[in-house]
Every structure is written in C-alpha cells, then in structure tokens.
mmCIF file of C-alpha atoms in Angstrom:
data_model
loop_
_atom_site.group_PDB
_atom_site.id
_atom_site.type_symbol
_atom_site.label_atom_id
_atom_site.label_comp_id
_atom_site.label_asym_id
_atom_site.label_seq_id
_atom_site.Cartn_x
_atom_site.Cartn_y
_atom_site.Cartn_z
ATOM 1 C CA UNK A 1 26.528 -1.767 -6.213
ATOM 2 C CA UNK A 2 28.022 -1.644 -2.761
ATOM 3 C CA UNK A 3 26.246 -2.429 0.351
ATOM 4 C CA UNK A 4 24.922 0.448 2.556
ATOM 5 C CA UNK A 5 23.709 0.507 5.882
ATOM 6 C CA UNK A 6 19.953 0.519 5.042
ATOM 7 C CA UNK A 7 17.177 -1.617 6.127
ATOM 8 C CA UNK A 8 14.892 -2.908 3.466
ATOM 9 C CA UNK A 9 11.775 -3.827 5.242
ATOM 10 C CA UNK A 10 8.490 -5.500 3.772
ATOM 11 C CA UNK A 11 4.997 -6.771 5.106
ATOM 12 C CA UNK A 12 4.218 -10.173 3.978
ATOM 13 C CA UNK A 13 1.364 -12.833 3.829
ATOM 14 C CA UNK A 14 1.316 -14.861 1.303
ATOM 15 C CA UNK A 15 3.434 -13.527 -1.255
ATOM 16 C CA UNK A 16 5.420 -16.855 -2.354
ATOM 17 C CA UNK A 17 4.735 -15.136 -6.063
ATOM 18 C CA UNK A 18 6.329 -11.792 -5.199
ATOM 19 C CA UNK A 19 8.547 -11.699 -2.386
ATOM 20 C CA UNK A 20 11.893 -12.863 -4.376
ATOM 21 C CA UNK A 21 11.870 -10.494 -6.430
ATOM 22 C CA UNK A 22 10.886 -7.658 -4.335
ATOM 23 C CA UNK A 23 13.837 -8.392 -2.207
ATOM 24 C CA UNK A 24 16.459 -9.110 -5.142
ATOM 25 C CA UNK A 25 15.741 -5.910 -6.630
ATOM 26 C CA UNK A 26 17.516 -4.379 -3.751
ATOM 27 C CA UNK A 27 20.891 -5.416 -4.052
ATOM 28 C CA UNK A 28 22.698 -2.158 -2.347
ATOM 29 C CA UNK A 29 20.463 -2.814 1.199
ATOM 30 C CA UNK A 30 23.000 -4.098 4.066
ATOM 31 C CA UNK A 31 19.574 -5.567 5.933
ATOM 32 C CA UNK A 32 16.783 -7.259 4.383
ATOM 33 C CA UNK A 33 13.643 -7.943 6.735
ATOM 34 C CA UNK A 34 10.608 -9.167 6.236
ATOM 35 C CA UNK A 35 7.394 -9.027 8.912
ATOM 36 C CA UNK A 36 5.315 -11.889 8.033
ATOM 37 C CA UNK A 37 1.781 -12.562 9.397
ATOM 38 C CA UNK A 38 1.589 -15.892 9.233
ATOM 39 C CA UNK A 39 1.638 -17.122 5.859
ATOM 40 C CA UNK A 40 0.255 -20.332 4.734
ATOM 41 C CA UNK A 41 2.353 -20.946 1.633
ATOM 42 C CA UNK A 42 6.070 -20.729 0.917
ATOM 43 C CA UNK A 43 7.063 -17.405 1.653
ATOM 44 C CA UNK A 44 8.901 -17.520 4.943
ATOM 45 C CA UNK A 45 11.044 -20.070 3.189
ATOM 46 C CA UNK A 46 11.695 -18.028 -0.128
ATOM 47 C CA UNK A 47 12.315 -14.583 1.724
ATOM 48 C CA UNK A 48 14.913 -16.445 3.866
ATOM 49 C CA UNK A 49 16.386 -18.263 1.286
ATOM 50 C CA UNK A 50 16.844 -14.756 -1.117
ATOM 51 C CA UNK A 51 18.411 -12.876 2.533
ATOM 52 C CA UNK A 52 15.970 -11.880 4.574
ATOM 53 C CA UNK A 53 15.056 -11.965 8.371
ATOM 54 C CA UNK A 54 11.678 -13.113 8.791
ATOM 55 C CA UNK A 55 9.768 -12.180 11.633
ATOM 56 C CA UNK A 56 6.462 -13.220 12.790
ATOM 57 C CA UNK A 57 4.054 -10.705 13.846
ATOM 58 C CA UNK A 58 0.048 -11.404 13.987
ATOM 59 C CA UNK A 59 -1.603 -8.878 11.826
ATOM 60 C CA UNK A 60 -2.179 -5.489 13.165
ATOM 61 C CA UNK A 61 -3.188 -3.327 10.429
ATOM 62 C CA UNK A 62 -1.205 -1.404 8.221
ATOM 63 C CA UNK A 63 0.015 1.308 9.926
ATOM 64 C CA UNK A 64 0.786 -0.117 13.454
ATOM 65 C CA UNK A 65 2.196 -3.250 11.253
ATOM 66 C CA UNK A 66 4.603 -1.281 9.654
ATOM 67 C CA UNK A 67 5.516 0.960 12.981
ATOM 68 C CA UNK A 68 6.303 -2.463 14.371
ATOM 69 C CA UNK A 69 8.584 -3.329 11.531
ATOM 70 C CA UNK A 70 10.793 -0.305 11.831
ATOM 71 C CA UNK A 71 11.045 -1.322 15.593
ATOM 72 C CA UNK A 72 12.746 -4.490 13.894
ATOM 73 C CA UNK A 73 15.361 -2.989 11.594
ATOM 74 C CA UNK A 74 18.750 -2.662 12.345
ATOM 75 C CA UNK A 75 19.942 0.789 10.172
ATOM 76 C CA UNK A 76 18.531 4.365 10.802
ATOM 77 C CA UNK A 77 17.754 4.283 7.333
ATOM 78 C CA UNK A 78 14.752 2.307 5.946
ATOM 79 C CA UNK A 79 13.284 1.861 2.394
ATOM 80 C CA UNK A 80 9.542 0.101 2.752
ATOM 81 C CA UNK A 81 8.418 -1.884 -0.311
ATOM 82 C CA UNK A 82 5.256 -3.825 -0.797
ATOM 83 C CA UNK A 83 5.903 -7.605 -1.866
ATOM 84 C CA UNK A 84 4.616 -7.026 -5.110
ATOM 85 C CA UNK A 85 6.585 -3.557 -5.711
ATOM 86 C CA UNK A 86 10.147 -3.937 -6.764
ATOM 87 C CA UNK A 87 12.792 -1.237 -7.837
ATOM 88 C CA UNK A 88 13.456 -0.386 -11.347
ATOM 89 C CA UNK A 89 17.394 -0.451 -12.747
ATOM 90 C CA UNK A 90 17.185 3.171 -13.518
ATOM 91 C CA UNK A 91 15.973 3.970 -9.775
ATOM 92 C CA UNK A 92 18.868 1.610 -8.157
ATOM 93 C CA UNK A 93 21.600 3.812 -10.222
ATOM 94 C CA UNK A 94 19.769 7.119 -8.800
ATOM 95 C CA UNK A 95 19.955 5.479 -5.088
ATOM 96 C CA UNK A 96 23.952 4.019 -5.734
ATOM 97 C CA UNK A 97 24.585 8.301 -6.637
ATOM 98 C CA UNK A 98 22.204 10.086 -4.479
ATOM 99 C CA UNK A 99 21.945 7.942 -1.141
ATOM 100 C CA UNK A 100 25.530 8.365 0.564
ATOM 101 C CA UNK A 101 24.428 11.758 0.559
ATOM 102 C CA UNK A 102 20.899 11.295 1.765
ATOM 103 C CA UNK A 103 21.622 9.521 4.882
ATOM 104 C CA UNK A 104 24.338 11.672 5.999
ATOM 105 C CA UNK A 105 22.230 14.857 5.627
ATOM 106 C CA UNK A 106 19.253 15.847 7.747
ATOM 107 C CA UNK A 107 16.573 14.794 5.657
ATOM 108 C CA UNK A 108 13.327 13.215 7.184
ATOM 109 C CA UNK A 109 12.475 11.008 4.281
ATOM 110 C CA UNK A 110 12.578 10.557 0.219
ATOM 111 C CA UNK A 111 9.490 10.805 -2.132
ATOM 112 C CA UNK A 112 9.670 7.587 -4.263
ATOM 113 C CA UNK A 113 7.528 7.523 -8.012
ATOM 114 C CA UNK A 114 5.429 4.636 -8.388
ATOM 115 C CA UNK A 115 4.568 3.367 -11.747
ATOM 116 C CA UNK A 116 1.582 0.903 -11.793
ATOM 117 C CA UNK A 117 1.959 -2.476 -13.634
ATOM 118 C CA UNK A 118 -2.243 -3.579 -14.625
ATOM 119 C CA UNK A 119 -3.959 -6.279 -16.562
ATOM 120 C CA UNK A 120 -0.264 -7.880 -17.815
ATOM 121 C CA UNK A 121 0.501 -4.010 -18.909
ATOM 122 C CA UNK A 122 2.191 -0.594 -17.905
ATOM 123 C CA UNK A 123 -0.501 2.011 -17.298
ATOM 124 C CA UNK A 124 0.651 4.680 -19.751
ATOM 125 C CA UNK A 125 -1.825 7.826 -19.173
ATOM 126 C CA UNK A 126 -3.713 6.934 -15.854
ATOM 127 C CA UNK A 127 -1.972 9.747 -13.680
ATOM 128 C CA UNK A 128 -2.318 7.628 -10.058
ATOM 129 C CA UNK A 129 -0.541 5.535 -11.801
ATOM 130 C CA UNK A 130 2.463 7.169 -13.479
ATOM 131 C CA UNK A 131 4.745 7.937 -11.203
ATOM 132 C CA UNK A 132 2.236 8.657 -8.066
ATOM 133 C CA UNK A 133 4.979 10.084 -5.088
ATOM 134 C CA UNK A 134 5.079 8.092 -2.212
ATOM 135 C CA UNK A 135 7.003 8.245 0.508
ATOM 136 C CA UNK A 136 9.090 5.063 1.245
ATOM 137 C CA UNK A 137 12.698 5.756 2.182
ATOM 138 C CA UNK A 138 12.964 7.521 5.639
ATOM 139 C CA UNK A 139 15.327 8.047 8.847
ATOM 140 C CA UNK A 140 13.560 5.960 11.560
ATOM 141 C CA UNK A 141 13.916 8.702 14.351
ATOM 142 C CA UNK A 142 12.057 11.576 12.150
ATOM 143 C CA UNK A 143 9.375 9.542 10.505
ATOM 144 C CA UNK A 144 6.366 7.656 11.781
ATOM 145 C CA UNK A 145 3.307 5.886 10.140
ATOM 146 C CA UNK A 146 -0.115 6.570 10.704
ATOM 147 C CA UNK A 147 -1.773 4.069 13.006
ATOM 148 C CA UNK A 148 -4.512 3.423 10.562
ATOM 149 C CA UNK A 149 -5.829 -0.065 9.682
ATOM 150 C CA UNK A 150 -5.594 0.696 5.627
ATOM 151 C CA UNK A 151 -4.518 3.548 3.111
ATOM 152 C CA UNK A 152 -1.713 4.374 5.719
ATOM 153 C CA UNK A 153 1.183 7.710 4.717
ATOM 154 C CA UNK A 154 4.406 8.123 6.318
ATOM 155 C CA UNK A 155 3.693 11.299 8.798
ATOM 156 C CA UNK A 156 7.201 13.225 9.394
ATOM 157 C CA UNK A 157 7.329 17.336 9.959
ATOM 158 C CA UNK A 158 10.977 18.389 8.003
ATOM 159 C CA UNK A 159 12.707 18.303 5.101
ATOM 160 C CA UNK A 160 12.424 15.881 1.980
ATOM 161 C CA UNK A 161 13.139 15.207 -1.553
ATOM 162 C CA UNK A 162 11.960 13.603 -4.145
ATOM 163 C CA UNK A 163 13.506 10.582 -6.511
ATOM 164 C CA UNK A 164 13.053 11.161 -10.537
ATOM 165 C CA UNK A 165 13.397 7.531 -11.101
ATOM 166 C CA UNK A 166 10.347 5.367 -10.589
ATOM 167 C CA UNK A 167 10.026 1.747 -8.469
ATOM 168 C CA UNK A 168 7.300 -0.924 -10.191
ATOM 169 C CA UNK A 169 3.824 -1.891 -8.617
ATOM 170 C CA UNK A 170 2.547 -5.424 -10.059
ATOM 171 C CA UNK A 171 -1.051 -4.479 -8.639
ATOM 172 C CA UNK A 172 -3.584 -7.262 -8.435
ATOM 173 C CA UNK A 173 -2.560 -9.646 -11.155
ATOM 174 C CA UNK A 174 -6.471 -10.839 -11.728
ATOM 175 C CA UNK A 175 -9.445 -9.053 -11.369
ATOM 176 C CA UNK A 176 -10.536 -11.930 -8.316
ATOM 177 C CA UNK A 177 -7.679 -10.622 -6.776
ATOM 178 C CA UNK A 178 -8.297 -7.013 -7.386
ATOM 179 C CA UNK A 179 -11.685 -7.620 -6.026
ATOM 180 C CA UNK A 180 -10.806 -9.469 -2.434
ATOM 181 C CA UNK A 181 -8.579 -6.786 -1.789
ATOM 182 C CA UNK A 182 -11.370 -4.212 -2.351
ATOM 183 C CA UNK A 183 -12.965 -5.986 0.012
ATOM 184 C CA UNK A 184 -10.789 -5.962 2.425
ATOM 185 C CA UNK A 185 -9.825 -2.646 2.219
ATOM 186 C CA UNK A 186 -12.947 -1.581 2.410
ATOM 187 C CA UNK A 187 -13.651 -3.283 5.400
ATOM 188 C CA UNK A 188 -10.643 -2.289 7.753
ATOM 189 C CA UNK A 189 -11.826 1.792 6.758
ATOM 190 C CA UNK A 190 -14.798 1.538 7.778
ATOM 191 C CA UNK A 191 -13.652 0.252 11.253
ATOM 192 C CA UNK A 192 -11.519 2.711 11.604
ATOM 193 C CA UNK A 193 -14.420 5.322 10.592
ATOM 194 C CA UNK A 194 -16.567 3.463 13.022
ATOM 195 C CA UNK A 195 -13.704 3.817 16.000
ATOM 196 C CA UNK A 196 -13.424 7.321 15.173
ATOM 197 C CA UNK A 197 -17.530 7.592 15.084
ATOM 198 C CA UNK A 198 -17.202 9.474 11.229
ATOM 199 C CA UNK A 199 -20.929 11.107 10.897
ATOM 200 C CA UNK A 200 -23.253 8.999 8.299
ATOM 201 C CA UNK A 201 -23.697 11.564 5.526
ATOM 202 C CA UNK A 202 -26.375 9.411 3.226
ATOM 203 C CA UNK A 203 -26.923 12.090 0.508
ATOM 204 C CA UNK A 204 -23.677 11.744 -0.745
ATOM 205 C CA UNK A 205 -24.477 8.007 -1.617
ATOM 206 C CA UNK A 206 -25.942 8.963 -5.013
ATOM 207 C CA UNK A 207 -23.515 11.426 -6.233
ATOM 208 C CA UNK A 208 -20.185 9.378 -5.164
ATOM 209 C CA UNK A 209 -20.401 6.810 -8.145
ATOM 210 C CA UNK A 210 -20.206 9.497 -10.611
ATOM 211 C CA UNK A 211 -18.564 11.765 -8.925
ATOM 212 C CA UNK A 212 -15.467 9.548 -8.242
ATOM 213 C CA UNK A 213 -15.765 7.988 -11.940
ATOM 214 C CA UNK A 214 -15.497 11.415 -13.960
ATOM 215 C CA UNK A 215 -12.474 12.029 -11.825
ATOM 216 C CA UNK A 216 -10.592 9.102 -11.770
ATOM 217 C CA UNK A 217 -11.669 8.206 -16.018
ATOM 218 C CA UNK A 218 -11.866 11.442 -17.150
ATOM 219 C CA UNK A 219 -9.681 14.160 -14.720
ATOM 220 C CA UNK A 220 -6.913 11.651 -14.118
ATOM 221 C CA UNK A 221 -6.686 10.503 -17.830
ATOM 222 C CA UNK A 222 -7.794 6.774 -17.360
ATOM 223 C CA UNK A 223 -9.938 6.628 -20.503
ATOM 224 C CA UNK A 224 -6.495 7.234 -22.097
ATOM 225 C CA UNK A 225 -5.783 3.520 -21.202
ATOM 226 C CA UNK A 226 -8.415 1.897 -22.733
ATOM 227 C CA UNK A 227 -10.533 -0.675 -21.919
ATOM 228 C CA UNK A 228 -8.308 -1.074 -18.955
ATOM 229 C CA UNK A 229 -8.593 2.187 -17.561
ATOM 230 C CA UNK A 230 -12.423 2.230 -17.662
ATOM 231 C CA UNK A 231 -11.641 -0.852 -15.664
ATOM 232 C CA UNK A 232 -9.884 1.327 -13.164
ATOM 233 C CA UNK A 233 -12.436 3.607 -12.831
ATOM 234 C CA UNK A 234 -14.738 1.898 -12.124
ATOM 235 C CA UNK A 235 -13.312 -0.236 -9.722
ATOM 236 C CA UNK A 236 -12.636 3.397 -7.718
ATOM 237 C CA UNK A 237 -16.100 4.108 -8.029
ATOM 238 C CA UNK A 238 -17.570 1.213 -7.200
ATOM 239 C CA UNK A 239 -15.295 1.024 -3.939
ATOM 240 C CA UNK A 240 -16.198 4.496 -2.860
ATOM 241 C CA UNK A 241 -19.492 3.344 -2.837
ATOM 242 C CA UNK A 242 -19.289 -0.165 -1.038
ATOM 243 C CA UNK A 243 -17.256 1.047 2.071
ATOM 244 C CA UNK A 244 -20.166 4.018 2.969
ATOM 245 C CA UNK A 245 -23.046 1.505 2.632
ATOM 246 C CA UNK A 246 -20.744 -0.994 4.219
ATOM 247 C CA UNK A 247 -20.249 1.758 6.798
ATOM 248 C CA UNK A 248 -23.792 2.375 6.849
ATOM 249 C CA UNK A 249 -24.687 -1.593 7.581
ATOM 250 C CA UNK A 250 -22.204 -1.417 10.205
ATOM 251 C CA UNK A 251 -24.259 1.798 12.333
ATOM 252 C CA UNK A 252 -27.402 0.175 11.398
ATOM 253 C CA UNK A 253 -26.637 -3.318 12.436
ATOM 254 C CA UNK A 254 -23.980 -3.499 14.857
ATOM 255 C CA UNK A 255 -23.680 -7.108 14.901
ATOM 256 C CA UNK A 256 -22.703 -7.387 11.389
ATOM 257 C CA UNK A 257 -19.315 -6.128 12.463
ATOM 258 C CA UNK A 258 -18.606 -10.193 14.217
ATOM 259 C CA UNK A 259 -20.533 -11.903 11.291
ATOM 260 C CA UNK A 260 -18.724 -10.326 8.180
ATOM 261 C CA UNK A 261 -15.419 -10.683 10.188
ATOM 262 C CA UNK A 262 -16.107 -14.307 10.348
ATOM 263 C CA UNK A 263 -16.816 -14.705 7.321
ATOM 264 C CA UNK A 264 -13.646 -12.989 6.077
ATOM 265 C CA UNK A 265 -11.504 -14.769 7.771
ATOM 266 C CA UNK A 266 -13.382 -18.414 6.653
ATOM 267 C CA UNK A 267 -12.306 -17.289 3.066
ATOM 268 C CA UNK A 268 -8.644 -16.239 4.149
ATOM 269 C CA UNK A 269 -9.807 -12.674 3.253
ATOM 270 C CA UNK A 270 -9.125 -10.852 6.983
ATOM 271 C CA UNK A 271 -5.985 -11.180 8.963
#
C-alpha cells in the first residue's frame, strides 16, 4: 500500500504488549506518533523502534491528551487508535480505495466500526461490540475532542461518512485488568461531574443496577454471548453503580478526593 500523508497518532502508557502492533497495522500512514505519559516499561523503545515519534506529555486526561496530540502531528489528516486497537486487512483495502478521495474532499471526519476482541474471543452478538461507530479519522482544522477526563467523542459540526470495514479492540485481556480500568474510569467521571457540580440524584441508586443490566444483557444481545456476555453486563452495571456512590463519597467527604488519588497513584492506577 502506498504511503499517504496521514498522521497516525496514539496515547500510550504502558503498552509494551500492544503498541507494535497497533502501529504495524498501519502500513499506508506517512507519520506515525505516539504521546506517551511516561511509561515505566518498554514502550518508548518498541514504538520507536516499529516508526514512531514518541513524545512525552504528563497525563492530562483523555480529551485534552488527545487535543494535545493532534497539536503534534504533521498531516491535516489524522487516524487515532488506542494501543490495543489495530486495523483489520479488510479495513486497510477500504482506506488504500476510499482515502485519496476522503482527504481531498470536504469531509470533517470518518465513522470507523469497532469490533470488540473479549475473554481470548470475538464478541459475536453483543451489539456495543459489533461494529460500534466511532469516530477516529478526521481533518485536524474541522474536528476537536471534548476536553473531558474519560469517555471522550470527537466534536466536529459538517459532513461525514462512515467505513463498512471494521478495526479490532483487544479490550482488557484479564478480568484484573478489566477491573483497574473500571476503576479508573470511574474515578476521572466523577471529577469531572464534581467540576461541573452534576446534582446528586440518590433515588436512582437502586434502579441503575438493573436498569443498566436488562439493557446491556438483554436489549443489546449480550446473553447471546454466553457466559461472557453476562460477564459484560454486569461489569456495565456494576460500574454505573460505583461511579454515583463514588460520586456520592466525593460530595459527602470532600477529602476523599486527595486520599483515593493517593492511593491510585501508589498502585500505578492514576496518571
């Protein structure tokens, strides 16, 4: 596949496992740039060895991490992967036919399907999971992030189209791991719903459990994947629960805020 003059840029800490072949699955991107925050084991040296430009930049959160990556690219055109997302063969034929076109038109950004690699297997029914649309190829003048800590979207106001192929999302390849980053997640919303002042609304606490489990096992056709989608499900659930009492603690006790991100960052959780 020939070059073109597109950025591929990806967050990093810690991602010796994933990083090489997140970046080697884009062989067509003339730029290949990687914003690490300072990790610990060999990924600075693997993402530079497979092409890359590594650049350090302290942690930020996810949205003003990945604004200040597209400050670092090169090309007007960027295509944002995760470490532990890589492109599929199938999508890299659909981006060598459709992308000369893309860039030259006035497009804002592409819609990109993800497809959700879980427990060692494909999720086959779970519809987050099969082929979810995100948006991760966009022109750097008509696309911004949101300047959230987590669960950041690509905000843009024209035009854009979406890919049929689908890119590959190894996510969490252990439960421990699944687990720290629900954690973490969990903890950088509910500073940003605590900046923002989001109202406490405690009578929702004992009708979010279910509520989010029927929907995610039963509406979004986990229990179609088994043991592994109850799995799923209830990992949602129990998440939508932990971040409003979490949120709740953090109202209630103020100084908890300090403590748990002390603690976080003793177990190499927050960054």
């Amino acid at each position: 596949m020939p070059t073109l003059p597109i950025t591929l840029v990806v967050i990093t800490y810690n991602e010796a496992n994933n990083i090489a072949r997140c970046l080697d699955s884009v062989p067509f991107a003339a730029e290949k740039v990687v914003i690490d925050s300072g990790s610990t084991d060999d990924t600075v040296a693997i993402a530079q060895a497979h092409g890359a430009r590594v650049v350090h930049q302290d942690w930020l959160g996810f949205g003003p991490q990945r604004n200040f990556a597209t400050t670092q690219c090169s090309h007007e055109w960027i295509l944002a992967l995760d470490a532990d997302e890589y492109l599929s063969p199938a999508l890299c034929a659909e981006l060598e036919q459709c992308l000369p076109e893309l860039m030259a038109s006035k497009i804002c950004a592409a819609y990109l399907r993800r497809a959700t690699i879980f427990m060692g297997a494909p999720m086959r029914w779970y519809l987050p999971a099969m082929g979810e649309k995100m948006a991760r190829l966009f022109h750097r003048e008509r696309a911004r992030w949101a300047d959230v800590r987590v669960h950041e979207s690509l905000r843009f106001n024209g035009p854009s189209v979406t890919l049929k192929a689908s890119f590959n999302h190894e996510n969490n390849p252990s439960l421990p791991e699944k687990q720290v980053k629900v954690l973490r997640y969990a903890e950088l919303k509910c500073r940003d719903w605590l900046e923002k002042n989001k109202p406490l609304r405690l009578w929702e606490m004992p009708f979010v459990y279910p509520v989010t489990f029927i929907k995610d096992y039963i509406l979004r056709l986990a229990c179609l994947d088994g043991w592994r989608g109850f799995v799923v499900a209830e990992t949602a659930a129990s998440y939508a629960v932990y971040k409003r009492m979490r949120y709740y603690e953090m109202k209630c006790n103020p100084g908890s805020v300090e403590n748990a991100a002390a603690a976080l960052t003793r177990h190499g959780i927050d960054r």
